[in-house]
Amino acid sequence: KFKTLPYQTTAQLDWLPQRQRYEASQQVQIPILGSRRQASVGAIGPQGLQPEIFLDRSRKEYSTTFDAAAGQIRFSRGSQAAPWISGTQDRMSVFFQVAGMLAAAPQRYPAGSSITVQAASSSRVTPWTFTVRGTETLQLPAGGMGAVKLEHNSDSSEEDGLQSAVWLAPSLGYLPVRIRLLEDGGRDELDLRLQSHSKP
């Protein structure tokens, strides 16, 4: 729903790892706004994903640049630069980073455990804590499948009060098969459910 008005739309989520590089993007059609696209590009290292740039485009495009050499994360919106800390993700890469952590060692994250990752938006960096809720059986347009549910609730100081949940399917290498996002106090809700998937 957008500003409490329900709607149905299509979205495309792309995850393109290639050797030591990756690109992740999501594009969704939103009433009135047209489309919103978020993308993350970076490297794959020993600790997982290392974003280099995050783009967030709807009516305007904003970028977040991860400058490891300078030790800074810079925001095109004019916010004060934040210190770069190894392991910091962005709002797109964070889902795939957490998925990779579960895929590498699922036994380390039983129901009730938590995973905290620093995540950058287009204006600031805040810690994202995901709580593992356990495995659920989802009935998706792509079919029924088991998936591990993780929930994230931002703290009250975050600019848009983002809440999210992601379901990761072990049968697909723990890739996201459902992502639910709530912003603006729940007035904006986006619930993406896997319809089909293919390898590039």
Short mmCIF file of C-alpha atoms in Angstrom, two decimals:
data_model
loop_
_atom_site.label_atom_id
_atom_site.label_comp_id
_atom_site.label_asym_id
_atom_site.label_seq_id
_atom_site.Cartn_x
_atom_site.Cartn_y
_atom_site.Cartn_z
CA LYS A 1 0.00 0.00 0.00
CA PHE A 2 1.09 3.62 -0.63
CA LYS A 3 -0.11 6.28 1.84
CA THR A 4 -2.64 3.70 3.12
CA LEU A 5 -4.01 3.04 -0.42
CA PRO A 6 -3.72 -0.65 -1.39
CA TYR A 7 -2.30 -1.53 -4.81
CA GLN A 8 -0.74 -4.42 -6.69
CA THR A 9 2.40 -4.08 -8.73
CA THR A 10 5.38 -5.98 -10.06
CA ALA A 11 8.96 -5.73 -8.94
CA GLN A 12 12.27 -7.16 -10.05
CA LEU A 13 15.03 -8.16 -7.68
CA ASP A 14 18.42 -8.91 -9.23
CA TRP A 15 21.40 -10.53 -7.52
CA LEU A 16 24.41 -10.74 -9.82
CA PRO A 17 27.61 -12.02 -8.20
CA GLN A 18 30.54 -12.48 -10.57
CA ARG A 19 33.95 -13.55 -9.32
CA GLN A 20 34.91 -10.97 -6.69
CA ARG A 21 32.26 -8.43 -7.66
CA TYR A 22 28.52 -8.13 -7.15
CA GLU A 23 25.56 -6.02 -8.18
CA ALA A 24 22.19 -6.10 -6.43
CA SER A 25 19.16 -4.09 -7.47
CA GLN A 26 15.45 -3.82 -6.90
CA GLN A 27 12.95 -1.91 -8.99
CA VAL A 28 9.28 -1.52 -8.15
CA GLN A 29 6.45 0.49 -9.67
CA ILE A 30 4.79 2.80 -7.13
CA PRO A 31 1.56 4.79 -7.67
CA ILE A 32 2.07 8.52 -8.24
CA LEU A 33 5.85 8.25 -7.78
CA GLY A 34 6.33 6.10 -10.88
CA SER A 35 9.14 3.69 -10.10
CA ARG A 36 11.70 3.38 -7.35
CA ARG A 37 15.03 1.69 -7.93
CA GLN A 38 17.65 0.85 -5.37
CA ALA A 39 21.00 -0.61 -6.37
CA SER A 40 24.22 -1.63 -4.67
CA VAL A 41 27.54 -2.32 -6.38
CA GLY A 42 30.73 -3.50 -4.74
CA ALA A 43 33.22 -6.25 -4.03
CA ILE A 44 33.01 -9.67 -2.41
CA GLY A 45 35.69 -10.22 0.22
CA PRO A 46 36.52 -12.60 3.07
CA GLN A 47 33.94 -10.92 5.33
CA GLY A 48 31.22 -10.87 2.69
CA LEU A 49 29.92 -7.93 0.71
CA GLN A 50 31.82 -4.64 0.58
CA PRO A 51 29.54 -2.00 -0.98
CA GLU A 52 31.16 0.80 -2.96
CA ILE A 53 28.10 2.76 -4.03
CA PHE A 54 24.40 2.65 -3.19
CA LEU A 55 21.83 4.38 -5.41
CA ASP A 56 18.25 5.23 -4.43
CA ARG A 57 16.14 6.73 -7.20
CA SER A 58 12.48 7.71 -7.30
CA ARG A 59 11.66 11.32 -8.13
CA LYS A 60 15.30 12.16 -7.44
CA GLU A 61 18.42 10.04 -7.31
CA TYR A 62 20.62 9.95 -4.24
CA SER A 63 23.89 8.13 -3.83
CA THR A 64 25.90 6.84 -0.90
CA THR A 65 29.61 6.29 -1.53
CA PHE A 66 31.69 3.89 0.57
CA ASP A 67 35.30 5.14 0.50
CA ALA A 68 37.33 2.59 2.43
CA ALA A 69 40.65 4.28 1.57
CA ALA A 70 39.50 7.58 3.07
CA GLY A 71 37.63 5.86 5.89
CA GLN A 72 34.40 7.66 5.03
CA ILE A 73 30.84 7.04 3.85
CA ARG A 74 29.59 10.08 1.92
CA PHE A 75 26.00 11.05 1.12
CA SER A 76 24.93 13.05 -1.94
CA ARG A 77 21.97 14.46 0.03
CA GLY A 78 24.40 16.61 1.95
CA SER A 79 24.39 14.76 5.25
CA GLN A 80 27.62 14.76 7.21
CA ALA A 81 29.96 11.95 6.20
CA ALA A 82 29.97 8.89 8.45
CA PRO A 83 33.03 6.84 9.38
CA TRP A 84 33.56 3.78 7.18
CA ILE A 85 33.69 0.59 9.25
CA SER A 86 34.47 -2.78 7.71
CA GLY A 87 31.30 -4.81 7.27
CA THR A 88 28.98 -1.82 6.80
CA GLN A 89 26.24 -2.53 4.27
CA ASP A 90 23.58 -0.48 2.52
CA ARG A 91 19.81 -0.93 2.39
CA MET A 92 20.08 -3.19 -0.62
CA SER A 93 23.15 -5.27 0.17
CA VAL A 94 22.23 -5.90 3.81
CA PHE A 95 19.66 -8.56 2.87
CA PHE A 96 22.19 -10.48 0.77
CA GLN A 97 24.92 -10.11 3.40
CA VAL A 98 22.66 -11.62 6.06
CA ALA A 99 21.61 -14.34 3.61
CA GLY A 100 25.26 -15.19 3.02
CA MET A 101 25.92 -15.40 6.77
CA LEU A 102 23.08 -17.88 7.20
CA ALA A 103 24.10 -19.90 4.15
CA ALA A 104 27.67 -20.20 5.46
CA ALA A 105 26.71 -21.35 8.96
CA PRO A 106 22.97 -21.91 9.47
CA GLN A 107 23.60 -23.74 12.76
CA ARG A 108 24.92 -20.50 14.27
CA TYR A 109 21.56 -18.76 13.90
CA PRO A 110 18.77 -20.76 15.58
CA ALA A 111 15.35 -19.25 16.24
CA GLY A 112 15.65 -16.42 18.74
CA SER A 113 19.21 -15.46 17.81
CA SER A 114 20.05 -12.09 16.32
CA ILE A 115 22.37 -10.61 13.69
CA THR A 116 23.43 -6.96 13.83
CA VAL A 117 24.87 -5.21 10.77
CA GLN A 118 25.64 -1.52 10.20
CA ALA A 119 23.53 -0.34 7.24
CA ALA A 120 23.66 2.94 5.34
CA SER A 121 20.64 4.67 3.82
CA SER A 122 20.91 7.71 1.55
CA SER A 123 21.57 9.98 4.54
CA ARG A 124 22.92 8.07 7.55
CA VAL A 125 24.30 4.83 9.00
CA THR A 126 22.44 2.91 11.70
CA PRO A 127 22.71 -0.59 13.15
CA TRP A 128 20.21 -3.08 11.78
CA THR A 129 19.45 -6.00 14.08
CA PHE A 130 17.68 -8.97 12.53
CA THR A 131 15.98 -11.46 14.83
CA VAL A 132 15.71 -15.01 13.52
CA ARG A 133 12.09 -16.14 13.92
CA GLY A 134 12.46 -19.66 12.59
CA THR A 135 11.31 -21.55 9.51
CA GLU A 136 7.91 -21.00 7.91
CA THR A 137 6.25 -22.63 4.93
CA LEU A 138 5.35 -19.95 2.40
CA GLN A 139 2.77 -20.21 -0.36
CA LEU A 140 4.22 -17.94 -3.02
CA PRO A 141 3.32 -17.34 -6.67
CA ALA A 142 6.48 -19.38 -7.42
CA GLY A 143 5.14 -22.27 -5.30
CA GLY A 144 5.34 -23.53 -1.75
CA MET A 145 8.70 -23.55 0.01
CA GLY A 146 10.26 -23.41 3.44
CA ALA A 147 12.02 -20.20 4.39
CA VAL A 148 13.74 -18.77 7.44
CA LYS A 149 12.09 -15.55 8.61
CA LEU A 150 14.15 -12.64 9.96
CA GLU A 151 12.67 -9.40 11.31
CA HIS A 152 14.23 -5.96 11.65
CA ASN A 153 12.72 -2.98 13.49
CA SER A 154 14.56 0.33 13.29
CA ASP A 155 14.92 2.46 16.38
CA SER A 156 12.72 5.51 16.79
CA SER A 157 15.52 7.89 15.80
CA GLU A 158 15.71 6.59 12.25
CA GLU A 159 14.34 9.04 9.72
CA ASP A 160 11.53 6.90 8.32
CA GLY A 161 10.88 4.31 11.00
CA LEU A 162 11.67 1.44 8.66
CA GLN A 163 10.54 -2.03 9.60
CA SER A 164 11.38 -5.04 7.50
CA ALA A 165 11.11 -8.79 7.35
CA VAL A 166 12.91 -11.10 4.96
CA TRP A 167 12.34 -14.78 4.27
CA LEU A 168 15.38 -16.75 3.07
CA ALA A 169 14.90 -20.07 1.31
CA PRO A 170 17.55 -22.75 2.02
CA SER A 171 16.49 -24.55 -1.18
CA LEU A 172 17.63 -21.48 -3.17
CA GLY A 173 20.89 -20.95 -1.31
CA TYR A 174 19.20 -18.74 1.30
CA LEU A 175 18.28 -16.11 -1.26
CA PRO A 176 15.33 -13.84 -0.35
CA VAL A 177 11.97 -15.15 -1.56
CA ARG A 178 9.85 -12.59 0.29
CA ILE A 179 10.70 -9.09 1.53
CA ARG A 180 8.25 -6.96 3.47
CA LEU A 181 9.04 -3.29 4.14
CA LEU A 182 7.05 -0.77 6.18
CA GLU A 183 7.98 2.92 6.16
CA ASP A 184 6.46 6.18 7.37
CA GLY A 185 4.88 4.60 10.42
CA GLY A 186 3.32 1.81 8.38
CA ARG A 187 1.62 4.14 5.89
CA ASP A 188 3.84 2.79 3.12
CA GLU A 189 4.03 -0.98 2.85
CA LEU A 190 5.80 -3.06 0.24
CA ASP A 191 5.41 -6.85 0.26
CA LEU A 192 7.48 -8.57 -2.43
CA ARG A 193 6.81 -12.28 -3.03
CA LEU A 194 8.77 -14.48 -5.40
CA GLN A 195 6.89 -15.08 -8.63
CA SER A 196 9.67 -16.63 -10.66
CA HIS A 197 13.44 -16.88 -10.59
CA SER A 198 16.20 -17.57 -13.07
CA LYS A 199 19.98 -17.64 -13.16
CA PRO A 200 21.75 -15.05 -15.33
#
